[in-house]
PDB file of C-alpha atoms in Angstrom:
ATOM      1  CA  UNK L 464       0.000   0.000   0.000  1.00 78.00           C
ATOM      2  CA  UNK L 465       1.240   3.479  -0.881  1.00 90.00           C
ATOM      3  CA  UNK L 466       2.353   5.547   2.108  1.00 95.00           C
ATOM      4  CA  UNK L 467       3.989   8.491   0.350  1.00 97.00           C
ATOM      5  CA  UNK L 468       3.263  10.051  -3.034  1.00 97.00           C
ATOM      6  CA  UNK L 469       5.426  12.885  -4.338  1.00 98.00           C
ATOM      7  CA  UNK L 470       4.577  14.605  -7.616  1.00 98.00           C
ATOM      8  CA  UNK L 471       6.547  17.231  -9.566  1.00 98.00           C
ATOM      9  CA  UNK L 472       8.187  18.494  -6.371  1.00 97.00           C
ATOM     10  CA  UNK L 473      10.470  21.533  -6.339  1.00 96.00           C
ATOM     11  CA  UNK L 474      12.197  22.373  -3.052  1.00 95.00           C
ATOM     12  CA  UNK L 475      14.711  25.048  -2.152  1.00 92.00           C
ATOM     13  CA  UNK L 476      15.745  27.888   0.094  1.00 89.00           C
ATOM     14  CA  UNK L 477      14.820  31.552  -0.420  1.00 84.00           C
ATOM     15  CA  UNK L 478      13.364  30.793  -3.883  1.00 76.00           C
ATOM     16  CA  UNK L 479      16.570  29.023  -4.966  1.00 88.00           C
ATOM     17  CA  UNK L 480      15.583  25.583  -6.230  1.00 93.00           C
ATOM     18  CA  UNK L 481      17.676  22.691  -4.858  1.00 95.00           C
ATOM     19  CA  UNK L 482      15.445  19.803  -5.954  1.00 96.00           C
ATOM     20  CA  UNK L 483      13.482  19.904  -9.199  1.00 96.00           C
ATOM     21  CA  UNK L 484      10.603  17.808 -10.526  1.00 97.00           C
ATOM     22  CA  UNK L 485      10.875  14.984  -7.983  1.00 97.00           C
ATOM     23  CA  UNK L 486       8.204  12.333  -8.496  1.00 97.00           C
ATOM     24  CA  UNK L 487       8.091   9.022  -6.647  1.00 96.00           C
ATOM     25  CA  UNK L 488       5.828   6.657  -4.750  1.00 96.00           C
ATOM     26  CA  UNK L 489       6.841   4.889  -1.533  1.00 97.00           C
ATOM     27  CA  UNK L 490       5.064   1.800  -0.241  1.00 95.00           C
ATOM     28  CA  UNK L 491       4.939  -0.216   2.979  1.00 94.00           C
ATOM     29  CA  UNK L 492       7.986  -2.400   3.523  1.00 94.00           C
ATOM     30  CA  UNK L 493      10.261  -0.396   1.239  1.00 95.00           C
ATOM     31  CA  UNK L 494      13.719   0.570   2.468  1.00 96.00           C
ATOM     32  CA  UNK L 495      14.942   3.288   0.132  1.00 97.00           C
ATOM     33  CA  UNK L 496      18.501   4.576   0.253  1.00 97.00           C
ATOM     34  CA  UNK L 497      19.087   8.037  -1.204  1.00 97.00           C
ATOM     35  CA  UNK L 498      22.509   8.186  -2.862  1.00 96.00           C
ATOM     36  CA  UNK L 499      24.082  11.369  -4.225  1.00 94.00           C
ATOM     37  CA  UNK L 500      27.235  13.491  -4.055  1.00 92.00           C
ATOM     38  CA  UNK L 501      27.469  16.044  -1.262  1.00 89.00           C
ATOM     39  CA  UNK L 502      25.393  19.185  -1.654  1.00 86.00           C
ATOM     40  CA  UNK L 503      22.871  17.782  -4.119  1.00 88.00           C
ATOM     41  CA  UNK L 504      19.752  17.871  -1.953  1.00 91.00           C
ATOM     42  CA  UNK L 505      19.585  14.578  -0.056  1.00 92.00           C
ATOM     43  CA  UNK L 506      18.887  16.155   3.330  1.00 92.00           C
ATOM     44  CA  UNK L 507      16.692  18.774   1.666  1.00 94.00           C
ATOM     45  CA  UNK L 508      14.468  15.970   0.379  1.00 96.00           C
ATOM     46  CA  UNK L 509      14.084  14.530   3.879  1.00 96.00           C
ATOM     47  CA  UNK L 510      13.196  17.963   5.268  1.00 95.00           C
ATOM     48  CA  UNK L 511      10.506  18.418   2.631  1.00 96.00           C
ATOM     49  CA  UNK L 512       9.000  14.991   3.322  1.00 97.00           C
ATOM     50  CA  UNK L 513       9.061  15.693   7.066  1.00 96.00           C
ATOM     51  CA  UNK L 514       7.167  18.942   6.530  1.00 94.00           C
ATOM     52  CA  UNK L 515      10.084  21.090   7.687  1.00 94.00           C
ATOM     53  CA  UNK L 516      10.566  22.736   4.280  1.00 93.00           C
ATOM     54  CA  UNK L 517       7.602  24.001   2.284  1.00 93.00           C
ATOM     55  CA  UNK L 518       7.709  23.002  -1.406  1.00 94.00           C
ATOM     56  CA  UNK L 519       8.213  25.685  -4.027  1.00 94.00           C
ATOM     57  CA  UNK L 520       6.037  23.614  -6.366  1.00 95.00           C
ATOM     58  CA  UNK L 521       4.435  20.191  -6.550  1.00 97.00           C
ATOM     59  CA  UNK L 522       2.719  18.042  -3.946  1.00 97.00           C
ATOM     60  CA  UNK L 523       3.540  15.582  -1.174  1.00 98.00           C
ATOM     61  CA  UNK L 524       0.790  13.252   0.032  1.00 97.00           C
ATOM     62  CA  UNK L 525       1.014  11.025   3.086  1.00 96.00           C
ATOM     63  CA  UNK L 526      -1.572   8.240   3.240  1.00 94.00           C
ATOM     64  CA  UNK L 527      -3.500   9.944   0.416  1.00 94.00           C
ATOM     65  CA  UNK L 528      -3.696  13.233   2.341  1.00 96.00           C
ATOM     66  CA  UNK L 529      -1.743  16.377   1.454  1.00 96.00           C
ATOM     67  CA  UNK L 530       1.140  16.996   3.819  1.00 95.00           C
ATOM     68  CA  UNK L 531      -0.013  20.598   4.215  1.00 93.00           C
ATOM     69  CA  UNK L 532      -3.322  19.368   5.661  1.00 96.00           C
ATOM     70  CA  UNK L 533      -1.599  17.753   8.653  1.00 96.00           C
ATOM     71  CA  UNK L 534      -0.926  19.566  11.923  1.00 94.00           C
ATOM     72  CA  UNK L 535       2.578  19.304  13.396  1.00 94.00           C
ATOM     73  CA  UNK L 536       1.298  16.838  15.997  1.00 94.00           C
ATOM     74  CA  UNK L 537      -0.431  14.712  13.353  1.00 96.00           C
ATOM     75  CA  UNK L 538       2.736  14.612  11.249  1.00 96.00           C
ATOM     76  CA  UNK L 539       4.781  13.505  14.260  1.00 95.00           C
ATOM     77  CA  UNK L 540       2.347  10.627  14.738  1.00 95.00           C
ATOM     78  CA  UNK L 541       2.988   9.482  11.168  1.00 96.00           C
ATOM     79  CA  UNK L 542       6.623  10.389  10.454  1.00 97.00           C
ATOM     80  CA  UNK L 543       9.699   9.812  12.625  1.00 97.00           C
ATOM     81  CA  UNK L 544      12.995  11.525  11.815  1.00 95.00           C
ATOM     82  CA  UNK L 545      16.419  10.287  12.908  1.00 93.00           C
ATOM     83  CA  UNK L 546      19.093  12.928  12.314  1.00 84.00           C
ATOM     84  CA  UNK L 547      22.819  12.408  11.900  1.00 70.00           C
ATOM     85  CA  UNK L 548      23.562  14.358  15.098  1.00 67.00           C
ATOM     86  CA  UNK L 549      21.346  14.187  18.189  1.00 66.00           C
ATOM     87  CA  UNK L 550      21.904  16.022  21.489  1.00 68.00           C
ATOM     88  CA  UNK L 551      21.193  13.655  24.377  1.00 71.00           C
ATOM     89  CA  UNK L 552      22.469  15.664  27.341  1.00 72.00           C
ATOM     90  CA  UNK L 553      21.981  13.845  30.653  1.00 82.00           C
ATOM     91  CA  UNK L 554      18.752  12.004  29.924  1.00 91.00           C
ATOM     92  CA  UNK L 555      18.430   8.365  30.823  1.00 95.00           C
ATOM     93  CA  UNK L 556      17.762   5.959  27.985  1.00 96.00           C
ATOM     94  CA  UNK L 557      14.178   5.499  29.187  1.00 97.00           C
ATOM     95  CA  UNK L 558      13.580   9.264  29.297  1.00 96.00           C
ATOM     96  CA  UNK L 559      14.967   9.697  25.795  1.00 95.00           C
ATOM     97  CA  UNK L 560      12.835   6.954  24.256  1.00 96.00           C
ATOM     98  CA  UNK L 561       9.723   8.135  26.122  1.00 97.00           C
ATOM     99  CA  UNK L 562       9.990  11.420  24.194  1.00 95.00           C
ATOM    100  CA  UNK L 563       8.809   9.471  21.176  1.00 96.00           C
ATOM    101  CA  UNK L 564       5.367   9.237  22.777  1.00 97.00           C
ATOM    102  CA  UNK L 565       4.938  13.009  23.157  1.00 96.00           C
ATOM    103  CA  UNK L 566       2.966  13.431  19.881  1.00 95.00           C
ATOM    104  CA  UNK L 567       0.415  10.915  21.183  1.00 96.00           C
ATOM    105  CA  UNK L 568       0.030  12.337  24.705  1.00 94.00           C
ATOM    106  CA  UNK L 569      -2.728  14.963  25.106  1.00 91.00           C
ATOM    107  CA  UNK L 570      -1.672  18.410  26.247  1.00 88.00           C
ATOM    108  CA  UNK L 571      -1.446  18.823  30.033  1.00 88.00           C
ATOM    109  CA  UNK L 572      -1.427  15.031  30.443  1.00 94.00           C
ATOM    110  CA  UNK L 573       1.310  12.569  31.302  1.00 94.00           C
ATOM    111  CA  UNK L 574       2.279   9.218  29.793  1.00 95.00           C
ATOM    112  CA  UNK L 575      -0.068   6.334  30.511  1.00 96.00           C
ATOM    113  CA  UNK L 576       0.665   2.680  31.213  1.00 96.00           C
ATOM    114  CA  UNK L 577       0.009   2.028  27.515  1.00 97.00           C
ATOM    115  CA  UNK L 578       2.671   4.592  26.578  1.00 97.00           C
ATOM    116  CA  UNK L 579       5.210   2.864  28.815  1.00 97.00           C
ATOM    117  CA  UNK L 580       4.296  -0.509  27.303  1.00 98.00           C
ATOM    118  CA  UNK L 581       4.896   0.856  23.797  1.00 97.00           C
ATOM    119  CA  UNK L 582       8.221   2.335  24.915  1.00 98.00           C
ATOM    120  CA  UNK L 583       9.297  -0.983  26.427  1.00 98.00           C
ATOM    121  CA  UNK L 584       8.507  -2.841  23.210  1.00 96.00           C
ATOM    122  CA  UNK L 585      10.401  -0.246  21.146  1.00 95.00           C
ATOM    123  CA  UNK L 586      13.449  -0.512  23.402  1.00 95.00           C
ATOM    124  CA  UNK L 587      13.382  -4.298  23.296  1.00 96.00           C
ATOM    125  CA  UNK L 588      13.169  -4.284  19.506  1.00 92.00           C
ATOM    126  CA  UNK L 589      16.115  -1.886  19.298  1.00 92.00           C
ATOM    127  CA  UNK L 590      18.099  -3.895  21.842  1.00 92.00           C
ATOM    128  CA  UNK L 591      18.439  -1.185  24.504  1.00 94.00           C
ATOM    129  CA  UNK L 592      15.940  -2.280  27.173  1.00 96.00           C
ATOM    130  CA  UNK L 593      18.725  -3.508  29.457  1.00 96.00           C
ATOM    131  CA  UNK L 594      20.213   0.026  29.410  1.00 95.00           C
ATOM    132  CA  UNK L 595      16.989   1.860  30.270  1.00 95.00           C
ATOM    133  CA  UNK L 596      18.304   3.406  33.499  1.00 96.00           C
ATOM    134  CA  UNK L 597      21.730   4.329  32.114  1.00 95.00           C
ATOM    135  CA  UNK L 598      22.621   7.889  31.174  1.00 94.00           C
ATOM    136  CA  UNK L 599      22.755   8.354  27.400  1.00 91.00           C
ATOM    137  CA  UNK L 600      26.034  10.244  27.785  1.00 88.00           C
ATOM    138  CA  UNK L 601      27.711   7.077  29.094  1.00 90.00           C
ATOM    139  CA  UNK L 602      26.959   4.999  26.012  1.00 90.00           C
ATOM    140  CA  UNK L 603      28.812   4.416  22.763  1.00 88.00           C
ATOM    141  CA  UNK L 604      27.880   6.013  19.450  1.00 85.00           C
ATOM    142  CA  UNK L 605      26.366   2.761  18.215  1.00 86.00           C
ATOM    143  CA  UNK L 606      24.263   2.373  21.353  1.00 90.00           C
ATOM    144  CA  UNK L 607      23.095   5.978  21.088  1.00 90.00           C
ATOM    145  CA  UNK L 608      21.984   5.404  17.525  1.00 89.00           C
ATOM    146  CA  UNK L 609      19.901   2.433  18.658  1.00 91.00           C
ATOM    147  CA  UNK L 610      18.346   4.640  21.358  1.00 93.00           C
ATOM    148  CA  UNK L 611      17.289   7.215  18.766  1.00 93.00           C
ATOM    149  CA  UNK L 612      15.827   4.478  16.598  1.00 93.00           C
ATOM    150  CA  UNK L 613      13.946   3.168  19.655  1.00 94.00           C
ATOM    151  CA  UNK L 614      12.576   6.681  20.231  1.00 95.00           C
ATOM    152  CA  UNK L 615      11.441   6.788  16.611  1.00 95.00           C
ATOM    153  CA  UNK L 616       9.742   3.397  16.996  1.00 95.00           C
ATOM    154  CA  UNK L 617       7.924   4.673  20.084  1.00 96.00           C
ATOM    155  CA  UNK L 618       6.236   7.205  17.798  1.00 96.00           C
ATOM    156  CA  UNK L 619       4.705   4.248  15.920  1.00 95.00           C
ATOM    157  CA  UNK L 620       5.302   5.958  12.565  1.00 96.00           C
ATOM    158  CA  UNK L 621       4.316   4.756   9.114  1.00 95.00           C
ATOM    159  CA  UNK L 622       7.356   6.495   7.619  1.00 97.00           C
ATOM    160  CA  UNK L 623      10.876   6.533   9.076  1.00 97.00           C
ATOM    161  CA  UNK L 624      13.380   9.099   7.760  1.00 97.00           C
ATOM    162  CA  UNK L 625      17.076   8.705   8.549  1.00 96.00           C
ATOM    163  CA  UNK L 626      19.907  11.095   7.697  1.00 93.00           C
ATOM    164  CA  UNK L 627      23.177   9.140   7.466  1.00 91.00           C
ATOM    165  CA  UNK L 628      22.259   6.511  10.089  1.00 90.00           C
ATOM    166  CA  UNK L 629      25.689   4.834   9.943  1.00 86.00           C
ATOM    167  CA  UNK L 630      27.896   7.923  10.209  1.00 82.00           C
ATOM    168  CA  UNK L 631      30.591   7.696  12.919  1.00 80.00           C
ATOM    169  CA  UNK L 632      29.882   3.969  13.429  1.00 84.00           C
ATOM    170  CA  UNK L 633      32.326   1.080  13.164  1.00 88.00           C
ATOM    171  CA  UNK L 634      31.662  -1.766  10.723  1.00 91.00           C
ATOM    172  CA  UNK L 635      29.967  -3.975  13.311  1.00 89.00           C
ATOM    173  CA  UNK L 636      27.548  -1.238  14.366  1.00 87.00           C
ATOM    174  CA  UNK L 637      26.878  -0.219  10.761  1.00 90.00           C
ATOM    175  CA  UNK L 638      25.682  -3.738   9.968  1.00 91.00           C
ATOM    176  CA  UNK L 639      23.764  -4.009  13.243  1.00 89.00           C
ATOM    177  CA  UNK L 640      21.881  -0.737  12.697  1.00 89.00           C
ATOM    178  CA  UNK L 641      21.039  -1.393   9.048  1.00 93.00           C
ATOM    179  CA  UNK L 642      19.933  -4.958   9.776  1.00 92.00           C
ATOM    180  CA  UNK L 643      17.617  -3.579  12.467  1.00 91.00           C
ATOM    181  CA  UNK L 644      16.184  -0.927  10.137  1.00 92.00           C
ATOM    182  CA  UNK L 645      15.582  -3.454   7.350  1.00 93.00           C
ATOM    183  CA  UNK L 646      13.854  -5.837   9.766  1.00 92.00           C
ATOM    184  CA  UNK L 647      11.625  -3.064  11.131  1.00 89.00           C
ATOM    185  CA  UNK L 648      10.546  -1.955   7.652  1.00 91.00           C
ATOM    186  CA  UNK L 649       9.241  -5.460   7.021  1.00 90.00           C
ATOM    187  CA  UNK L 650       7.780  -6.370  10.413  1.00 91.00           C
ATOM    188  CA  UNK L 651       6.217  -2.959  11.141  1.00 88.00           C
ATOM    189  CA  UNK L 652       4.726  -2.437   7.664  1.00 88.00           C
ATOM    190  CA  UNK L 653       6.349   0.965   7.504  1.00 94.00           C
ATOM    191  CA  UNK L 654       8.479   2.620   4.840  1.00 96.00           C
ATOM    192  CA  UNK L 655      12.061   3.761   5.388  1.00 97.00           C
ATOM    193  CA  UNK L 656      13.952   6.472   3.520  1.00 97.00           C
ATOM    194  CA  UNK L 657      17.611   6.838   4.483  1.00 97.00           C
ATOM    195  CA  UNK L 658      20.337   9.145   3.209  1.00 96.00           C
ATOM    196  CA  UNK L 659      23.400   6.969   2.662  1.00 94.00           C
ATOM    197  CA  UNK L 660      26.954   7.490   1.414  1.00 90.00           C
ATOM    198  CA  UNK L 661      28.194   3.888   1.334  1.00 91.00           C
ATOM    199  CA  UNK L 662      26.863   2.425  -1.911  1.00 92.00           C
ATOM    200  CA  UNK L 663      27.705  -1.157  -0.959  1.00 91.00           C
ATOM    201  CA  UNK L 664      25.876  -0.957   2.360  1.00 93.00           C
ATOM    202  CA  UNK L 665      22.907   0.633   0.616  1.00 94.00           C
ATOM    203  CA  UNK L 666      22.826  -2.151  -1.978  1.00 92.00           C
ATOM    204  CA  UNK L 667      23.097  -4.864   0.646  1.00 92.00           C
ATOM    205  CA  UNK L 668      20.311  -3.663   2.943  1.00 93.00           C
ATOM    206  CA  UNK L 669      17.945  -1.517   0.853  1.00 94.00           C
ATOM    207  CA  UNK L 670      15.094  -2.736  -1.295  1.00 94.00           C
ATOM    208  CA  UNK L 671      15.452   0.311  -3.542  1.00 96.00           C
ATOM    209  CA  UNK L 672      17.914   3.062  -4.421  1.00 97.00           C
ATOM    210  CA  UNK L 673      17.163   6.674  -5.312  1.00 97.00           C
ATOM    211  CA  UNK L 674      20.031   8.388  -7.132  1.00 97.00           C
ATOM    212  CA  UNK L 675      19.986  12.197  -7.178  1.00 96.00           C
ATOM    213  CA  UNK L 676      22.074  14.201  -9.624  1.00 95.00           C
ATOM    214  CA  UNK L 677      22.055  17.999  -9.656  1.00 93.00           C
ATOM    215  CA  UNK L 678      18.766  18.086  -7.794  1.00 93.00           C
ATOM    216  CA  UNK L 679      16.914  15.654 -10.043  1.00 96.00           C
ATOM    217  CA  UNK L 680      16.238  11.922 -10.010  1.00 97.00           C
ATOM    218  CA  UNK L 681      18.840  10.092 -12.075  1.00 96.00           C
ATOM    219  CA  UNK L 682      17.437   6.635 -11.298  1.00 96.00           C
ATOM    220  CA  UNK L 683      14.972   5.042  -8.896  1.00 96.00           C
ATOM    221  CA  UNK L 684      14.126   1.391  -8.430  1.00 95.00           C
ATOM    222  CA  UNK L 685      15.356  -1.932  -7.108  1.00 92.00           C
ATOM    223  CA  UNK L 686      18.970  -1.884  -5.959  1.00 85.00           C
ATOM    224  CA  UNK L 687      20.412  -4.300  -8.575  1.00 81.00           C
ATOM    225  CA  UNK L 688      18.742  -2.457 -11.443  1.00 86.00           C
ATOM    226  CA  UNK L 689      19.811   1.016 -10.321  1.00 92.00           C
ATOM    227  CA  UNK L 690      23.401   0.522  -9.105  1.00 89.00           C
ATOM    228  CA  UNK L 691      24.858   0.005 -12.558  1.00 90.00           C
ATOM    229  CA  UNK L 692      28.327   1.091 -13.648  1.00 89.00           C
ATOM    230  CA  UNK L 693      26.726   3.511 -16.109  1.00 93.00           C
ATOM    231  CA  UNK L 694      24.501   5.177 -13.491  1.00 93.00           C
ATOM    232  CA  UNK L 695      27.328   5.465 -10.968  1.00 93.00           C
ATOM    233  CA  UNK L 696      29.653   6.915 -13.615  1.00 92.00           C
ATOM    234  CA  UNK L 697      27.040   9.539 -14.424  1.00 94.00           C
ATOM    235  CA  UNK L 698      26.437  10.269 -10.742  1.00 94.00           C
ATOM    236  CA  UNK L 699      30.044  10.653  -9.585  1.00 92.00           C
ATOM    237  CA  UNK L 700      31.879  11.367 -12.859  1.00 91.00           C
ATOM    238  CA  UNK L 701      34.235   8.426 -12.328  1.00 90.00           C
ATOM    239  CA  UNK L 702      34.457   4.795 -13.379  1.00 90.00           C
ATOM    240  CA  UNK L 703      33.149   1.908 -11.284  1.00 88.00           C
ATOM    241  CA  UNK L 704      33.477  -1.859 -11.539  1.00 87.00           C
ATOM    242  CA  UNK L 705      30.754  -4.216 -10.332  1.00 85.00           C
ATOM    243  CA  UNK L 706      31.686  -7.501  -8.666  1.00 82.00           C
ATOM    244  CA  UNK L 707      29.060 -10.219  -8.336  1.00 79.00           C
ATOM    245  CA  UNK L 708      29.141 -13.378  -6.252  1.00 76.00           C
ATOM    246  CA  UNK L 709      26.523 -15.817  -5.011  1.00 67.00           C
ATOM    247  CA  UNK L 710      25.621 -13.599  -2.052  1.00 69.00           C
ATOM    248  CA  UNK L 711      25.622 -10.046  -3.358  1.00 75.00           C
ATOM    249  CA  UNK L 712      26.852  -7.450  -5.834  1.00 79.00           C
ATOM    250  CA  UNK L 713      29.525  -4.946  -4.841  1.00 80.00           C
ATOM    251  CA  UNK L 714      30.839  -1.828  -6.536  1.00 86.00           C
ATOM    252  CA  UNK L 715      34.402  -0.570  -6.529  1.00 85.00           C
ATOM    253  CA  UNK L 716      35.621   2.777  -7.848  1.00 85.00           C
ATOM    254  CA  UNK L 717      38.410   2.513 -10.403  1.00 84.00           C
ATOM    255  CA  UNK L 718      41.322   4.521  -9.034  1.00 77.00           C
ATOM    256  CA  UNK L 719      43.700   5.815 -11.694  1.00 69.00           C
ATOM    257  CA  UNK L 720      47.140   7.281 -11.117  1.00 59.00           C
TER     258      UNK L 720
END
């Protein structure tokens, strides 16, 4: 089922267009990685989908309803955003994840038993329940990223947006986080859109790739069909070689002297 429909979208800052004529449909269970060189509008796209940036032209519909017809609270009940940098201060893990319930809690009310049950499930799914009373500042970068994902899950969103979810993580944590995100997209019937820089990780874990070039869609579709040597050459202005084995396909840039 379609969760997100974007048609002829232009987005920019102060009337300067960064993204032009973006059209795509996102369905339940999709894990889409957005791949593009720096400064080409990846994060701008996430901000537009999250309702942070108002389009210069075109439409964004969430569950067949225009994004502009949602209140901020209603959007937060449908869309969760995980940024590349999150300030955690001295909150405990439980306090941080509980913030994900705020869009669902009526004004001047406190969290209910049901809210705490949802938070517990989110923390268990993200693998941080055993750290619930620890201070976030004491934990590693990988553990903090899982906490933020748990907070996003506590929102019970239909759409999860992530900006460079594996930045600053070691290889083990990169695989752990992306495996978790892929699993959640399937089991929670939600859609995931993530800005990624590592093409091989994106190919391994994503169902689909969205390649952006100069603010426009270069290619969009299933990972094997999109991550071709020709598309990557056009995207990065350099040559790539694809390596295929029984398990997966990998790309390697051709380095010349």
